Amino acid sequence: MGFPPSHYCCFLCVIVLLPVLCKGENTFTYSLATYYGSADGLGTPTGACGFGEYGRSVNGGNVAAVSRLYRDGTGCGACYQVRCNMPNLCADDGIEVVVTDQGGGDNTAFILSKRGFSMLALPNRAADLIPYGMVGIEYRRVPCHYPDSNIFFKVHEHSRFPDYLAIVILYQAGLSDITSVNIWKEDSQAWRCMGNSHGAVWDMSNPPKGPVSLRLQVSRGGGQKWVQLMNVIPGDWKAGVAYDSLFQLDY
């Protein structure tokens, strides 16, 4: 079975950003961070963002689950600088992590991969930091950088050609959020909203035939713009395949 039927589609076309995004981009916020365990210290392929294996290994596995920063999935793929505040144990710059999951507890803003948590420490001090389990931190949003990659549109494994199309947006650079995704319908010469299934997954039943053209609503702070990408997914798309958009955000 695919995802539940999409709804609230057209309500996604206009988004009011949370006040936290209206703060200056250099402002740090104080909170707590902990970590989750995994055999290799990386992320999980079953995260709420729907990234799959990408969510496990992107950014070298330096990833995080977040609570309120998840923002109903809009926060998926955002990057944050996180640094702990224990003198003589924590590195000054901390680490940059990518949001790939949702989770929280005990007022923690971040649940880091174990690898990411250990890299909060000064060189050779990770073994001293890990036993704390939870530390005070400060964090701020920073641009994501993927210098060797464009945005990719992955056709989710739950897609069923040609009746149901779900896509996941990967390698989104910059400081922007993608708040709506439209698909072009050639027969009616109009853009139609895709639904936000969950996280970074956008879907549509009975998608248009032929090559897929997309329009993204890109928001940052109080501003927004539309980005139009024509024929970025072939008409004979296949579930599980990621297609290079030949485009990257600079907004």
CSV table of C-alpha atoms in Angstrom, one decimal:
chain,number,residue,atom,x,y,z
A,1,MET,CA,0.0,0.0,0.0
A,2,GLY,CA,1.1,3.6,-0.5
A,3,PHE,CA,0.8,6.5,1.9
A,4,PRO,CA,-2.6,7.6,3.1
A,5,PRO,CA,-4.5,9.8,0.7
A,6,SER,CA,-3.1,13.3,0.5
A,7,HIS,CA,-5.0,16.2,1.9
A,8,TYR,CA,-4.6,19.8,2.9
A,9,CYS,CA,-3.0,20.3,-0.5
A,10,CYS,CA,-4.0,23.8,-1.3
A,11,PHE,CA,-3.5,24.9,2.3
A,12,LEU,CA,0.2,24.3,1.7
A,13,CYS,CA,0.4,26.9,-1.0
A,14,VAL,CA,0.6,29.7,1.6
A,15,ILE,CA,2.7,29.1,4.7
A,16,VAL,CA,3.2,31.4,7.6
A,17,LEU,CA,6.7,30.8,9.0
A,18,LEU,CA,7.2,30.2,12.7
A,19,PRO,CA,8.6,33.1,14.7
A,20,VAL,CA,11.8,31.2,15.3
A,21,LEU,CA,12.8,31.7,11.6
A,22,CYS,CA,12.3,35.4,11.9
A,23,LYS,CA,15.2,35.8,14.3
A,24,GLY,CA,18.6,36.9,13.0
A,25,GLU,CA,20.4,34.0,11.3
A,26,ASN,CA,23.4,34.5,13.6
A,27,THR,CA,21.4,34.2,16.8
A,28,PHE,CA,22.1,31.2,19.0
A,29,THR,CA,19.3,29.6,21.0
A,30,TYR,CA,20.0,27.6,24.2
A,31,SER,CA,18.7,24.1,24.8
A,32,LEU,CA,19.8,20.5,25.5
A,33,ALA,CA,21.0,17.7,23.3
A,34,THR,CA,21.3,14.0,23.7
A,35,TYR,CA,22.0,11.1,21.3
A,36,TYR,CA,20.5,7.8,20.1
A,37,GLY,CA,22.4,4.6,19.8
A,38,SER,CA,23.2,2.8,16.5
A,39,ALA,CA,25.8,0.1,15.7
A,40,ASP,CA,27.8,2.4,13.5
A,41,GLY,CA,27.0,5.7,15.2
A,42,LEU,CA,25.2,7.1,12.0
A,43,GLY,CA,21.6,8.0,11.4
A,44,THR,CA,18.5,5.9,10.9
A,45,PRO,CA,17.0,5.0,7.5
A,46,THR,CA,13.5,5.0,9.1
A,47,GLY,CA,13.5,8.7,10.2
A,48,ALA,CA,10.2,10.7,10.1
A,49,CYS,CA,11.5,12.8,7.2
A,50,GLY,CA,11.2,9.9,4.8
A,51,PHE,CA,14.8,10.2,3.6
A,52,GLY,CA,15.6,6.5,3.9
A,53,GLU,CA,19.3,5.6,3.5
A,54,TYR,CA,20.1,9.2,2.7
A,55,GLY,CA,19.0,10.1,6.2
A,56,ARG,CA,21.4,7.6,7.6
A,57,SER,CA,24.6,8.7,5.9
A,58,VAL,CA,24.1,12.3,4.6
A,59,ASN,CA,26.7,14.7,6.0
A,60,GLY,CA,28.9,11.9,7.0
A,61,GLY,CA,26.2,10.6,9.4
A,62,ASN,CA,26.2,13.8,11.4
A,63,VAL,CA,22.4,14.1,11.6
A,64,ALA,CA,19.7,14.8,14.2
A,65,ALA,CA,16.2,14.3,15.2
A,66,VAL,CA,14.5,17.5,16.4
A,67,SER,CA,11.3,18.3,18.2
A,68,ARG,CA,9.7,21.8,17.5
A,69,LEU,CA,12.3,22.5,14.7
A,70,TYR,CA,10.7,19.7,12.7
A,71,ARG,CA,7.8,22.1,11.9
A,72,ASP,CA,5.4,19.4,10.5
A,73,GLY,CA,8.2,18.3,8.2
A,74,THR,CA,9.2,21.7,6.7
A,75,GLY,CA,12.3,21.5,8.8
A,76,CYS,CA,13.5,18.3,7.2
A,77,GLY,CA,16.9,18.8,5.6
A,78,ALA,CA,17.7,22.0,7.4
A,79,CYS,CA,21.2,22.4,8.8
A,80,TYR,CA,22.2,23.6,12.3
A,81,GLN,CA,25.4,24.5,14.0
A,82,VAL,CA,25.3,22.9,17.5
A,83,ARG,CA,27.9,23.4,20.2
A,84,CYS,CA,27.9,22.3,23.8
A,85,ASN,CA,28.9,24.6,26.6
A,86,MET,CA,31.2,22.6,28.9
A,87,PRO,CA,34.6,24.4,29.0
A,88,ASN,CA,37.7,22.2,28.6
A,89,LEU,CA,35.5,19.5,27.1
A,90,CYS,CA,33.5,20.9,24.2
A,91,ALA,CA,34.9,22.2,20.9
A,92,ASP,CA,34.4,25.9,20.2
A,93,ASP,CA,32.7,25.5,16.8
A,94,GLY,CA,30.8,22.3,17.7
A,95,ILE,CA,29.3,20.5,14.7
A,96,GLU,CA,26.9,21.1,11.8
A,97,VAL,CA,24.1,18.5,11.6
A,98,VAL,CA,21.3,17.8,9.1
A,99,VAL,CA,17.7,17.3,10.3
A,100,THR,CA,16.5,13.8,9.2
A,101,ASP,CA,14.1,12.8,11.9
A,102,GLN,CA,11.6,13.9,14.5
A,103,GLY,CA,12.0,13.2,18.2
A,104,GLY,CA,12.5,14.9,21.6
A,105,GLY,CA,12.3,14.4,25.3
A,106,ASP,CA,13.4,16.1,28.6
A,107,ASN,CA,13.3,19.5,26.8
A,108,THR,CA,15.9,18.5,24.3
A,109,ALA,CA,16.0,20.4,21.0
A,110,PHE,CA,18.3,17.8,19.4
A,111,ILE,CA,18.7,14.0,19.5
A,112,LEU,CA,22.0,13.6,17.6
A,113,SER,CA,23.5,10.5,16.0
A,114,LYS,CA,26.1,9.2,18.4
A,115,ARG,CA,28.8,10.2,15.9
A,116,GLY,CA,27.5,13.7,15.8
A,117,PHE,CA,27.3,13.9,19.6
A,118,SER,CA,30.9,12.7,20.0
A,119,MET,CA,32.1,15.4,17.6
A,120,LEU,CA,30.8,18.1,19.9
A,121,ALA,CA,33.9,17.3,22.0
A,122,LEU,CA,37.4,18.6,21.7
A,123,PRO,CA,39.8,16.3,19.9
A,124,ASN,CA,40.4,13.0,21.8
A,125,ARG,CA,37.8,14.0,24.4
A,126,ALA,CA,34.7,12.2,23.0
A,127,ALA,CA,35.1,9.3,25.5
A,128,ASP,CA,34.7,11.8,28.3
A,129,LEU,CA,31.7,13.5,26.8
A,130,ILE,CA,29.6,10.5,25.8
A,131,PRO,CA,28.9,9.3,29.4
A,132,TYR,CA,27.1,12.5,30.2
A,133,GLY,CA,24.3,11.4,27.9
A,134,MET,CA,22.8,14.9,27.8
A,135,VAL,CA,24.5,18.3,27.6
A,136,GLY,CA,23.6,21.9,27.5
A,137,ILE,CA,24.0,23.4,24.0
A,138,GLU,CA,23.4,26.4,21.9
A,139,TYR,CA,22.4,26.2,18.2
A,140,ARG,CA,21.6,28.3,15.2
A,141,ARG,CA,20.5,27.6,11.7
A,142,VAL,CA,23.2,27.7,9.0
A,143,PRO,CA,23.2,27.1,5.3
A,144,CYS,CA,23.5,23.6,4.0
A,145,HIS,CA,26.4,23.0,1.6
A,146,TYR,CA,26.5,20.3,-1.0
A,147,PRO,CA,29.2,21.6,-3.3
A,148,ASP,CA,29.3,18.6,-5.5
A,149,SER,CA,25.6,18.0,-5.9
A,150,ASN,CA,22.4,19.5,-7.3
A,151,ILE,CA,19.0,18.9,-5.8
A,152,PHE,CA,17.8,15.3,-6.5
A,153,PHE,CA,14.2,14.2,-6.7
A,154,LYS,CA,14.0,10.6,-5.5
A,155,VAL,CA,10.9,8.6,-6.5
A,156,HIS,CA,9.9,7.0,-3.2
A,157,GLU,CA,9.8,3.2,-3.0
A,158,HIS,CA,6.1,3.3,-2.2
A,159,SER,CA,5.4,4.9,-5.6
A,160,ARG,CA,3.4,2.8,-8.1
A,161,PHE,CA,3.9,3.6,-11.8
A,162,PRO,CA,1.8,5.2,-13.3
A,163,ASP,CA,-1.0,5.5,-10.6
A,164,TYR,CA,0.8,7.0,-7.6
A,165,LEU,CA,3.9,9.2,-7.4
A,166,ALA,CA,5.7,10.2,-4.2
A,167,ILE,CA,8.9,12.2,-4.3
A,168,VAL,CA,11.6,13.0,-1.7
A,169,ILE,CA,13.7,16.1,-2.1
A,170,LEU,CA,17.4,15.5,-1.4
A,171,TYR,CA,20.6,17.7,-1.2
A,172,GLN,CA,18.7,20.9,-0.7
A,173,ALA,CA,21.3,23.6,-0.1
A,174,GLY,CA,21.1,27.0,1.5
A,175,LEU,CA,18.9,28.4,4.2
A,176,SER,CA,15.5,28.1,2.5
A,177,ASP,CA,12.5,25.9,3.2
A,178,ILE,CA,10.4,24.2,0.5
A,179,THR,CA,6.8,24.9,1.7
A,180,SER,CA,4.8,23.7,-1.4
A,181,VAL,CA,5.4,21.6,-4.4
A,182,ASN,CA,3.2,21.8,-7.6
A,183,ILE,CA,3.2,19.5,-10.6
A,184,TRP,CA,2.4,20.6,-14.2
A,185,LYS,CA,-0.7,19.2,-15.8
A,186,GLU,CA,-0.3,19.5,-19.6
A,187,ASP,CA,-3.9,18.6,-20.4
A,188,SER,CA,-5.3,21.5,-18.4
A,189,GLN,CA,-2.3,23.8,-18.7
A,190,ALA,CA,-2.3,24.4,-15.0
A,191,TRP,CA,-0.2,23.7,-11.9
A,192,ARG,CA,-1.7,21.4,-9.3
A,193,CYS,CA,-0.6,21.0,-5.7
A,194,MET,CA,1.1,17.8,-4.5
A,195,GLY,CA,0.2,16.7,-1.0
A,196,ASN,CA,2.7,16.6,1.8
A,197,SER,CA,2.5,12.9,2.8
A,198,HIS,CA,5.0,13.3,5.7
A,199,GLY,CA,8.4,14.9,6.3
A,200,ALA,CA,10.1,15.7,3.0
A,201,VAL,CA,7.8,13.4,1.0
A,202,TRP,CA,5.4,15.0,-1.5
A,203,ASP,CA,2.8,12.8,-3.3
A,204,MET,CA,-0.1,12.6,-5.8
A,205,SER,CA,-2.5,10.0,-7.0
A,206,ASN,CA,-3.0,9.7,-10.7
A,207,PRO,CA,-0.1,12.0,-11.6
A,208,PRO,CA,0.1,13.5,-15.1
A,209,LYS,CA,1.5,11.3,-17.9
A,210,GLY,CA,4.8,12.1,-19.5
A,211,PRO,CA,7.9,13.9,-18.1
A,212,VAL,CA,7.3,15.5,-14.7
A,213,SER,CA,7.7,19.3,-14.3
A,214,LEU,CA,7.7,20.7,-10.8
A,215,ARG,CA,7.3,24.2,-9.2
A,216,LEU,CA,8.7,24.7,-5.7
A,217,GLN,CA,7.6,27.4,-3.3
A,218,VAL,CA,10.8,28.4,-1.5
A,219,SER,CA,10.6,30.5,1.7
A,220,ARG,CA,13.2,32.2,3.8
A,221,GLY,CA,12.5,34.5,6.7
A,222,GLY,CA,9.6,36.7,5.6
A,223,GLY,CA,10.2,36.2,1.8
A,224,GLN,CA,9.3,33.6,-0.7
A,225,LYS,CA,9.6,32.8,-4.4
A,226,TRP,CA,8.6,30.1,-6.8
A,227,VAL,CA,11.2,28.0,-8.7
A,228,GLN,CA,10.0,26.2,-11.8
A,229,LEU,CA,11.8,23.1,-13.0
A,230,MET,CA,10.7,21.6,-16.2
A,231,ASN,CA,11.0,17.9,-17.1
A,232,VAL,CA,13.1,17.0,-14.1
A,233,ILE,CA,11.7,13.4,-13.8
A,234,PRO,CA,11.3,11.2,-16.9
A,235,GLY,CA,7.9,10.0,-17.9
A,236,ASP,CA,8.9,6.4,-17.3
A,237,TRP,CA,10.0,7.1,-13.8
A,238,LYS,CA,10.8,4.2,-11.5
A,239,ALA,CA,10.3,3.7,-7.8
A,240,GLY,CA,13.6,4.0,-5.8
A,241,VAL,CA,15.5,6.0,-8.4
A,242,ALA,CA,16.8,9.5,-7.7
A,243,TYR,CA,16.9,12.0,-10.6
A,244,ASP,CA,19.3,14.9,-10.8
A,245,SER,CA,17.5,18.2,-11.2
A,246,LEU,CA,20.6,20.0,-12.6
A,247,PHE,CA,19.6,22.8,-10.2
A,248,GLN,CA,20.6,24.0,-6.8
A,249,LEU,CA,19.0,26.6,-4.5
A,250,ASP,CA,20.8,29.9,-3.9
A,251,TYR,CA,18.0,31.5,-1.8
